[in-house]
Amino acid sequence: MTTNVLMTVPTGPGVGLTSVSVGLVRALEQQGLKASFFKPIAQPHPGDEGPDRSTAMVAQGSSLRPVEPIPLHEAERYLYNDNIDELMEEVVGRFQASVDNDSTIIVEGLAQIPGHPYATRLNKAIARTLDAGLVLVTAPNDMRVQDLEHHVEIAAGSYGGIKAHDVIGCILNKTIPGSLGAKSYGDQFARRPIFKRNFALLGQIPVAEELTYPRVKDVAEFLRARIINAGEMDTRRIQSYTLCARGVENVLEALRPGVLVFTPGDRTDVIMATAIAALNDIKIAALVLTGGYEPSAALIALCGKAMAKGLPILSVESNSWDTAIKMQSFNQEIPLDDKERILNVKEHIARCIDHDWINSFALNHEERKLSPPAFRYRLIEQARALNKRIVLPEGEEVRTIQAASICAERGIARCTLLGKEEEIRRIAQNNGIELNHGVEILDPDSIRERYVAPMVEIRKHKGLTDIVARELLQDQVVLGTMMLEQNHVDGLVSGAVHTTANTIRPALQLIKTSPDSSLVSSVFFMCLPDQVLVYGDCAINPDPSAEQLAEIAIQSADSARAFGIAPRVAMISYSTGGSGSGNDVEKVREATRIAQSRRPDLLIDGPLQYDAAIMEKVAQQKAPNSKVAGKATVFIFPDLNTGNTTYKAVQRSADVISIGPMLQGIRKPVNDLSRGALVDDIVYTIAITAIQAGSIGA
């Protein structure tokens, strides 16, 4: 069946219906497809308040804003009065208000939970009413493969059976790694007879334990704990629990990264041991003092440095045993304000869905607007296919180490960390970071000498001597740059602790511009809610000439195309078309003419004001004949002052993620990070660098 309405229905309780549904939406967005989401009838969990969980999760990190579902009590009233037809009319009304006609629509059915015996009946009625293709969501739940096959076949029977034209297939969720691990279990299940006709296995989603880790603040709210020291309770996550009521020498092994430590509030020895572990950079999730005991002011003062390092300390009235027992009833559902965990769950599930099947729902072959999820997905997939080696000079910086670990785990790139191996492994262990064979660690002292002679040769025209070269190579950014210049790595990423100048200056001196470029410029990828835009130059050239501005425009257009963004280049000024005059406007006008003559294959227009470049209504008034105005994807600013100010204003006021600056026009890829970069920022910059390396080497 070919349909643009897909409805997820469960084969039983506890299959993770909501997570799979929102993950399907993200899978569509990753492929650049226009998606809509609709939850017909709410099913709030006990204690839920505020917006519906499914619609709120879909909206997180997306431009979609689905309508709220029909309240459950209203739906039940229709059922009790035997007015299911009227209920379906209400469903259709909300459906039409919630979705775009030219999108692929994910409809989440009702879950099978106690007290809702009508779930399957309503799901059948909704699917029939909306003419939806049905996707069964199932989970092994310790079943053998053949038992799971029978379970799915029986569940499908409620909707016409696996041979029915509107029963498309199933998604296997919550597979457990092990002897019948995620892949082997799914492979065995995929070979069962039920998949021999039109019914298909559409995805296999393994359990990812790290996606279940709650924040300390969630547990603090659950326990109604008093906050002695908040520390990093909003961001630290709990991987395990330990009850420390023994002698301190017997609890040291339990003091690991991510552990939540319960101990009686009068156990000064355990409190001190936990503080010492925190001082040694072991990221204990939190310390919970039980029994209502108040630590003395002297003890709090003694633990001050540990608390300053972010260690949360909580206090509860109940004793340790009762507190530990209470934790067994802790709700593992994702809080709706836990943006990071929601986005990670969506990305994890989206990666595990069959993307060939997802792409089969493309409505046409028109150019798609590249959304941030689609952009990030393409970055990772392109980088993964290239398998490039990227050097990270700031190898002893914790965010950089974690990013290298993620890149190795996901196959994004082979990262080389510069630093002392013992120190890097200590930092990794204390922060719960696993460094596998995909991460290389190089001691700068062991490799520095081999780069002295090549560096002297490159800079001999500047009178560089061996002694000065050795001194300069003490800087690990310079060392990493020489590794890149000598083709020992494919790209370099730095800036988590260094300034932009520290990162870029060695590249300009040692690597220099590519043969077809006369200058180095930069772009930022601005991840707006519904699309990704390219801004240049916002980091390098203070006041480019018309010739230079034209080259920046061409470089930026080529960069946009390399990363899947169809380039429509707007040359930004304070005037649109011929409405203004002055040296600044004339520079932009001349740059536009030069760029158009050099690259007639590109859509370039200017001068354009920012609003005329991005807003179709304004474009219709100010530049009605422009093929760029109102549709621009690449924005070229007349100088660094304008570009840097605009990118920061958009980034901060609209809460937009910006990736960059990415350098362009340089002979080999070197990229800078913000010193406030998050781990994900570093991962995506590594991916960008790998893709650039592949483009240069092509």
mmCIF file of C-alpha atoms in Angstrom, residues 319-614:
data_model
loop_
_atom_site.group_PDB
_atom_site.id
_atom_site.type_symbol
_atom_site.label_atom_id
_atom_site.label_comp_id
_atom_site.label_asym_id
_atom_site.label_seq_id
_atom_site.Cartn_x
_atom_site.Cartn_y
_atom_site.Cartn_z
ATOM 1 C CA ASN A 319 16.477 6.266 56.403
ATOM 2 C CA SER A 320 18.804 4.706 53.832
ATOM 3 C CA TRP A 321 16.906 1.435 53.472
ATOM 4 C CA ASP A 322 13.484 3.058 53.036
ATOM 5 C CA THR A 323 14.953 5.559 50.558
ATOM 6 C CA ALA A 324 16.505 2.775 48.478
ATOM 7 C CA ILE A 325 13.204 0.863 48.505
ATOM 8 C CA LYS A 326 11.328 3.982 47.430
ATOM 9 C CA MET A 327 13.654 4.337 44.429
ATOM 10 C CA GLN A 328 12.206 1.093 43.035
ATOM 11 C CA SER A 329 9.001 2.984 42.240
ATOM 12 C CA PHE A 330 10.807 5.858 40.513
ATOM 13 C CA ASN A 331 9.052 6.678 37.232
ATOM 14 C CA GLN A 332 11.457 6.082 34.333
ATOM 15 C CA GLU A 333 9.323 8.097 31.881
ATOM 16 C CA ILE A 334 11.219 10.978 30.277
ATOM 17 C CA PRO A 335 10.260 14.332 31.868
ATOM 18 C CA LEU A 336 9.021 16.719 29.214
ATOM 19 C CA ASP A 337 11.614 19.329 30.195
ATOM 20 C CA ASP A 338 14.509 16.879 29.648
ATOM 21 C CA LYS A 339 15.287 18.174 26.168
ATOM 22 C CA GLU A 340 18.610 16.348 25.845
ATOM 23 C CA ARG A 341 17.174 12.930 26.638
ATOM 24 C CA ILE A 342 14.118 13.406 24.407
ATOM 25 C CA LEU A 343 16.279 14.397 21.439
ATOM 26 C CA ASN A 344 18.688 11.498 22.027
ATOM 27 C CA VAL A 345 15.809 9.001 22.139
ATOM 28 C CA LYS A 346 14.361 10.400 18.914
ATOM 29 C CA GLU A 347 17.734 10.264 17.156
ATOM 30 C CA HIS A 348 18.422 6.715 18.377
ATOM 31 C CA ILE A 349 15.098 5.391 17.132
ATOM 32 C CA ALA A 350 15.283 7.303 13.845
ATOM 33 C CA ARG A 351 18.686 5.754 13.095
ATOM 34 C CA CYS A 352 17.204 2.272 13.441
ATOM 35 C CA ILE A 353 14.274 2.730 11.034
ATOM 36 C CA ASP A 354 14.625 1.424 7.447
ATOM 37 C CA HIS A 355 15.496 4.605 5.553
ATOM 38 C CA ASP A 356 14.728 3.110 2.145
ATOM 39 C CA TRP A 357 11.181 2.591 3.366
ATOM 40 C CA ILE A 358 11.045 6.124 4.788
ATOM 41 C CA ASN A 359 12.190 7.583 1.472
ATOM 42 C CA SER A 360 9.447 5.715 -0.349
ATOM 43 C CA PHE A 361 7.035 8.268 1.108
ATOM 44 C CA ALA A 362 8.574 11.184 -0.760
ATOM 45 C CA LEU A 363 5.660 12.960 -2.408
ATOM 46 C CA ASN A 364 7.620 14.337 -5.373
ATOM 47 C CA HIS A 365 11.102 15.042 -6.600
ATOM 48 C CA GLU A 366 11.033 18.746 -5.967
ATOM 49 C CA GLU A 367 13.891 20.299 -4.074
ATOM 50 C CA ARG A 368 13.475 19.667 -0.352
ATOM 51 C CA LYS A 369 14.108 22.221 2.348
ATOM 52 C CA LEU A 370 16.951 20.823 4.418
ATOM 53 C CA SER A 371 15.825 20.694 8.060
ATOM 54 C CA PRO A 372 18.340 20.611 10.947
ATOM 55 C CA PRO A 373 17.662 16.892 11.655
ATOM 56 C CA ALA A 374 18.183 16.081 7.960
ATOM 57 C CA PHE A 375 21.351 18.191 7.895
ATOM 58 C CA ARG A 376 22.839 16.520 10.978
ATOM 59 C CA TYR A 377 21.892 13.069 9.722
ATOM 60 C CA ARG A 378 23.576 13.711 6.371
ATOM 61 C CA LEU A 379 26.687 15.021 8.107
ATOM 62 C CA ILE A 380 27.054 11.824 10.099
ATOM 63 C CA GLU A 381 26.302 9.523 7.163
ATOM 64 C CA GLN A 382 28.697 11.335 4.800
ATOM 65 C CA ALA A 383 31.490 11.375 7.384
ATOM 66 C CA ARG A 384 30.954 7.723 8.252
ATOM 67 C CA ALA A 385 31.392 6.705 4.617
ATOM 68 C CA LEU A 386 34.729 8.563 4.365
ATOM 69 C CA ASN A 387 36.474 7.115 7.466
ATOM 70 C CA LYS A 388 38.871 10.079 7.824
ATOM 71 C CA ARG A 389 41.511 10.648 10.508
ATOM 72 C CA ILE A 390 41.033 13.914 12.432
ATOM 73 C CA VAL A 391 43.573 15.302 14.915
ATOM 74 C CA LEU A 392 42.313 16.954 18.115
ATOM 75 C CA PRO A 393 45.192 18.960 19.666
ATOM 76 C CA GLU A 394 43.227 19.610 22.879
ATOM 77 C CA GLY A 395 43.431 15.930 23.749
ATOM 78 C CA GLU A 396 43.301 16.362 27.525
ATOM 79 C CA GLU A 397 40.065 18.387 27.464
ATOM 80 C CA VAL A 398 37.090 16.344 28.705
ATOM 81 C CA ARG A 399 34.555 17.460 26.049
ATOM 82 C CA THR A 400 37.071 16.685 23.320
ATOM 83 C CA ILE A 401 37.761 13.232 24.773
ATOM 84 C CA GLN A 402 34.038 12.476 24.941
ATOM 85 C CA ALA A 403 33.517 13.698 21.362
ATOM 86 C CA ALA A 404 36.346 11.442 20.164
ATOM 87 C CA SER A 405 34.723 8.494 21.939
ATOM 88 C CA ILE A 406 31.342 9.208 20.302
ATOM 89 C CA CYS A 407 32.953 9.540 16.874
ATOM 90 C CA ALA A 408 34.666 6.181 17.306
ATOM 91 C CA GLU A 409 31.514 4.479 18.581
ATOM 92 C CA ARG A 410 29.410 5.798 15.678
ATOM 93 C CA GLY A 411 32.135 5.405 13.054
ATOM 94 C CA ILE A 412 32.109 9.131 12.219
ATOM 95 C CA ALA A 413 35.895 9.527 12.095
ATOM 96 C CA ARG A 414 39.131 8.126 13.485
ATOM 97 C CA CYS A 415 40.162 10.704 16.064
ATOM 98 C CA THR A 416 43.727 11.304 17.230
ATOM 99 C CA LEU A 417 44.021 12.911 20.667
ATOM 100 C CA LEU A 418 47.265 14.768 21.392
ATOM 101 C CA GLY A 419 48.264 14.492 25.040
ATOM 102 C CA LYS A 420 49.704 12.258 27.723
ATOM 103 C CA GLU A 421 47.983 8.870 27.505
ATOM 104 C CA GLU A 422 47.916 8.348 31.279
ATOM 105 C CA GLU A 423 46.217 11.722 31.823
ATOM 106 C CA ILE A 424 43.721 11.247 28.974
ATOM 107 C CA ARG A 425 42.718 7.794 30.236
ATOM 108 C CA ARG A 426 42.423 9.124 33.806
ATOM 109 C CA ILE A 427 40.072 11.902 32.669
ATOM 110 C CA ALA A 428 38.086 9.431 30.570
ATOM 111 C CA GLN A 429 37.720 6.938 33.416
ATOM 112 C CA ASN A 430 36.712 9.608 35.936
ATOM 113 C CA ASN A 431 34.013 10.866 33.580
ATOM 114 C CA GLY A 432 32.677 7.456 32.540
ATOM 115 C CA ILE A 433 33.994 7.785 28.962
ATOM 116 C CA GLU A 434 34.973 4.611 27.125
ATOM 117 C CA LEU A 435 37.938 4.920 24.771
ATOM 118 C CA ASN A 436 38.015 1.992 22.350
ATOM 119 C CA HIS A 437 40.395 1.084 19.542
ATOM 120 C CA GLY A 438 38.852 3.747 17.295
ATOM 121 C CA VAL A 439 40.513 6.533 19.334
ATOM 122 C CA GLU A 440 44.271 7.050 18.935
ATOM 123 C CA ILE A 441 46.302 8.786 21.642
ATOM 124 C CA LEU A 442 49.650 10.344 20.710
ATOM 125 C CA ASP A 443 52.133 11.799 23.180
ATOM 126 C CA PRO A 444 53.354 15.103 21.656
ATOM 127 C CA ASP A 445 56.845 14.514 23.067
ATOM 128 C CA SER A 446 57.156 11.274 21.108
ATOM 129 C CA ILE A 447 56.380 12.804 17.688
ATOM 130 C CA ARG A 448 57.455 16.451 17.894
ATOM 131 C CA GLU A 449 60.991 15.994 16.521
ATOM 132 C CA ARG A 450 59.845 14.524 13.206
ATOM 133 C CA TYR A 451 58.097 17.809 12.326
ATOM 134 C CA VAL A 452 60.989 20.186 13.032
ATOM 135 C CA ALA A 453 62.711 19.872 9.651
ATOM 136 C CA PRO A 454 59.500 20.076 7.552
ATOM 137 C CA MET A 455 58.408 23.166 9.478
ATOM 138 C CA VAL A 456 61.787 24.852 8.973
ATOM 139 C CA GLU A 457 61.518 24.122 5.240
ATOM 140 C CA ILE A 458 58.044 25.658 4.997
ATOM 141 C CA ARG A 459 59.037 28.819 6.911
ATOM 142 C CA LYS A 460 62.651 29.190 5.734
ATOM 143 C CA HIS A 461 61.713 32.350 3.829
ATOM 144 C CA LYS A 462 60.840 33.825 7.239
ATOM 145 C CA GLY A 463 64.194 32.760 8.687
ATOM 146 C CA LEU A 464 62.786 30.015 10.938
ATOM 147 C CA THR A 465 65.489 27.998 12.745
ATOM 148 C CA ASP A 466 65.427 24.521 14.307
ATOM 149 C CA ILE A 467 65.456 25.990 17.807
ATOM 150 C CA VAL A 468 62.491 28.277 17.157
ATOM 151 C CA ALA A 469 60.602 25.502 15.349
ATOM 152 C CA ARG A 470 60.980 23.190 18.362
ATOM 153 C CA GLU A 471 59.698 25.962 20.591
ATOM 154 C CA LEU A 472 56.696 26.632 18.341
ATOM 155 C CA LEU A 473 55.893 22.911 18.159
ATOM 156 C CA GLN A 474 55.416 22.896 21.938
ATOM 157 C CA ASP A 475 52.025 24.359 21.038
ATOM 158 C CA GLN A 476 49.880 21.314 20.279
ATOM 159 C CA VAL A 477 47.757 23.239 17.765
ATOM 160 C CA VAL A 478 50.921 23.996 15.774
ATOM 161 C CA LEU A 479 51.969 20.350 16.110
ATOM 162 C CA GLY A 480 48.580 19.139 14.919
ATOM 163 C CA THR A 481 48.707 21.580 12.017
ATOM 164 C CA MET A 482 52.068 20.155 10.936
ATOM 165 C CA MET A 483 50.631 16.625 11.143
ATOM 166 C CA LEU A 484 47.926 17.805 8.754
ATOM 167 C CA GLU A 485 50.387 19.588 6.456
ATOM 168 C CA GLN A 486 52.449 16.388 6.203
ATOM 169 C CA ASN A 487 49.328 14.304 5.366
ATOM 170 C CA HIS A 488 49.592 12.254 8.571
ATOM 171 C CA VAL A 489 45.988 13.207 9.368
ATOM 172 C CA ASP A 490 43.105 14.384 7.172
ATOM 173 C CA GLY A 491 41.825 17.333 9.204
ATOM 174 C CA LEU A 492 42.141 19.304 12.450
ATOM 175 C CA VAL A 493 39.571 20.547 14.977
ATOM 176 C CA SER A 494 40.522 22.850 17.853
ATOM 177 C CA GLY A 495 39.177 25.776 19.854
ATOM 178 C CA ALA A 496 37.474 24.219 22.897
ATOM 179 C CA VAL A 497 40.116 25.953 25.053
ATOM 180 C CA HIS A 498 42.039 27.970 22.434
ATOM 181 C CA THR A 499 41.035 31.209 20.742
ATOM 182 C CA THR A 500 40.070 31.377 17.082
ATOM 183 C CA ALA A 501 43.404 33.071 16.336
ATOM 184 C CA ASN A 502 45.313 30.224 18.044
ATOM 185 C CA THR A 503 43.551 27.722 15.811
ATOM 186 C CA ILE A 504 43.623 29.581 12.514
ATOM 187 C CA ARG A 505 46.999 31.365 12.525
ATOM 188 C CA PRO A 506 49.135 28.179 12.248
ATOM 189 C CA ALA A 507 46.933 26.960 9.391
ATOM 190 C CA LEU A 508 47.370 30.219 7.461
ATOM 191 C CA GLN A 509 51.137 30.112 8.002
ATOM 192 C CA LEU A 510 51.778 26.407 7.363
ATOM 193 C CA ILE A 511 48.967 25.095 5.142
ATOM 194 C CA LYS A 512 47.867 28.222 3.264
ATOM 195 C CA THR A 513 45.124 28.646 0.692
ATOM 196 C CA SER A 514 43.985 26.129 -1.911
ATOM 197 C CA PRO A 515 45.212 26.640 -5.515
ATOM 198 C CA ASP A 516 41.898 28.093 -6.710
ATOM 199 C CA SER A 517 41.458 30.513 -3.779
ATOM 200 C CA SER A 518 43.041 33.856 -2.989
ATOM 201 C CA LEU A 519 41.685 34.101 0.556
ATOM 202 C CA VAL A 520 40.405 32.049 3.463
ATOM 203 C CA SER A 521 36.870 32.761 4.654
ATOM 204 C CA SER A 522 34.346 31.083 6.921
ATOM 205 C CA VAL A 523 30.712 30.052 7.159
ATOM 206 C CA PHE A 524 28.346 29.158 9.955
ATOM 207 C CA PHE A 525 25.572 26.605 9.460
ATOM 208 C CA MET A 526 22.583 28.171 11.232
ATOM 209 C CA CYS A 527 20.118 25.478 12.303
ATOM 210 C CA LEU A 528 16.782 27.320 12.320
ATOM 211 C CA PRO A 529 13.708 25.336 13.408
ATOM 212 C CA ASP A 530 12.659 24.339 9.888
ATOM 213 C CA GLN A 531 15.793 24.720 7.749
ATOM 214 C CA VAL A 532 19.553 25.224 7.754
ATOM 215 C CA LEU A 533 21.003 28.471 6.409
ATOM 216 C CA VAL A 534 24.605 29.349 5.576
ATOM 217 C CA TYR A 535 26.096 32.640 6.865
ATOM 218 C CA GLY A 536 29.429 33.971 5.549
ATOM 219 C CA ASP A 537 31.843 35.504 6.379
ATOM 220 C CA CYS A 538 31.310 35.947 10.121
ATOM 221 C CA ALA A 539 34.761 35.171 11.511
ATOM 222 C CA ILE A 540 37.759 35.961 9.270
ATOM 223 C CA ASN A 541 37.752 38.948 6.879
ATOM 224 C CA PRO A 542 37.098 42.342 8.531
ATOM 225 C CA ASP A 543 36.342 44.423 5.428
ATOM 226 C CA PRO A 544 36.558 42.457 2.168
ATOM 227 C CA SER A 545 36.777 44.241 -1.183
ATOM 228 C CA ALA A 546 34.159 43.638 -3.881
ATOM 229 C CA GLU A 547 36.478 41.036 -5.482
ATOM 230 C CA GLN A 548 36.966 39.289 -2.149
ATOM 231 C CA LEU A 549 33.264 39.435 -1.312
ATOM 232 C CA ALA A 550 32.477 37.786 -4.659
ATOM 233 C CA GLU A 551 34.953 35.004 -3.861
ATOM 234 C CA ILE A 552 33.438 34.532 -0.394
ATOM 235 C CA ALA A 553 30.006 34.204 -2.030
ATOM 236 C CA ILE A 554 31.246 31.541 -4.451
ATOM 237 C CA GLN A 555 33.115 29.641 -1.725
ATOM 238 C CA SER A 556 30.030 29.717 0.511
ATOM 239 C CA ALA A 557 27.721 28.537 -2.284
ATOM 240 C CA ASP A 558 30.031 25.602 -3.015
ATOM 241 C CA SER A 559 30.197 24.766 0.706
ATOM 242 C CA ALA A 560 26.400 24.819 0.948
ATOM 243 C CA ARG A 561 26.071 22.459 -2.005
ATOM 244 C CA ALA A 562 28.724 20.113 -0.571
ATOM 245 C CA PHE A 563 26.578 19.709 2.533
ATOM 246 C CA GLY A 564 23.267 19.148 0.762
ATOM 247 C CA ILE A 565 21.915 22.715 0.865
ATOM 248 C CA ALA A 566 20.727 24.052 -2.504
ATOM 249 C CA PRO A 567 22.584 27.391 -2.789
ATOM 250 C CA ARG A 568 20.518 30.531 -3.395
ATOM 251 C CA VAL A 569 22.924 33.333 -2.539
ATOM 252 C CA ALA A 570 21.773 36.672 -1.126
ATOM 253 C CA MET A 571 24.360 39.486 -1.034
ATOM 254 C CA ILE A 572 23.221 41.370 2.068
ATOM 255 C CA SER A 573 23.179 45.152 2.346
ATOM 256 C CA TYR A 574 21.107 47.891 3.969
ATOM 257 C CA SER A 575 19.438 48.470 0.595
ATOM 258 C CA THR A 576 17.542 46.231 -1.813
ATOM 259 C CA GLY A 577 18.126 46.470 -5.570
ATOM 260 C CA GLY A 578 18.643 50.009 -6.771
ATOM 261 C CA SER A 579 16.812 51.745 -3.938
ATOM 262 C CA GLY A 580 19.939 52.928 -2.130
ATOM 263 C CA SER A 581 23.351 54.390 -2.829
ATOM 264 C CA GLY A 582 26.694 54.830 -1.116
ATOM 265 C CA ASN A 583 30.075 53.120 -1.053
ATOM 266 C CA ASP A 584 28.897 50.153 1.013
ATOM 267 C CA VAL A 585 25.944 49.442 -1.276
ATOM 268 C CA GLU A 586 28.096 49.877 -4.378
ATOM 269 C CA LYS A 587 30.601 47.353 -3.030
ATOM 270 C CA VAL A 588 27.859 44.764 -2.621
ATOM 271 C CA ARG A 589 26.412 45.588 -6.043
ATOM 272 C CA GLU A 590 29.839 45.177 -7.697
ATOM 273 C CA ALA A 591 30.533 41.953 -5.762
ATOM 274 C CA THR A 592 27.205 40.562 -7.000
ATOM 275 C CA ARG A 593 28.108 41.406 -10.610
ATOM 276 C CA ILE A 594 31.545 39.762 -10.297
ATOM 277 C CA ALA A 595 30.171 36.608 -8.655
ATOM 278 C CA GLN A 596 27.405 36.271 -11.261
ATOM 279 C CA SER A 597 29.885 36.617 -14.133
ATOM 280 C CA ARG A 598 32.321 34.089 -12.634
ATOM 281 C CA ARG A 599 29.666 31.537 -11.764
ATOM 282 C CA PRO A 600 26.599 31.884 -13.991
ATOM 283 C CA ASP A 601 25.497 28.424 -12.798
ATOM 284 C CA LEU A 602 24.712 29.834 -9.338
ATOM 285 C CA LEU A 603 21.636 31.775 -8.225
ATOM 286 C CA ILE A 604 23.152 34.977 -6.803
ATOM 287 C CA ASP A 605 21.313 38.247 -6.231
ATOM 288 C CA GLY A 606 21.999 41.498 -4.442
ATOM 289 C CA PRO A 607 22.081 43.888 -2.869
ATOM 290 C CA LEU A 608 19.249 42.531 -0.726
ATOM 291 C CA GLN A 609 18.137 43.532 2.741
ATOM 292 C CA TYR A 610 17.975 40.647 5.184
ATOM 293 C CA ASP A 611 14.178 40.643 5.429
ATOM 294 C CA ALA A 612 13.829 40.693 1.636
ATOM 295 C CA ALA A 613 16.230 37.753 1.406
ATOM 296 C CA ILE A 614 14.444 35.530 3.912
#
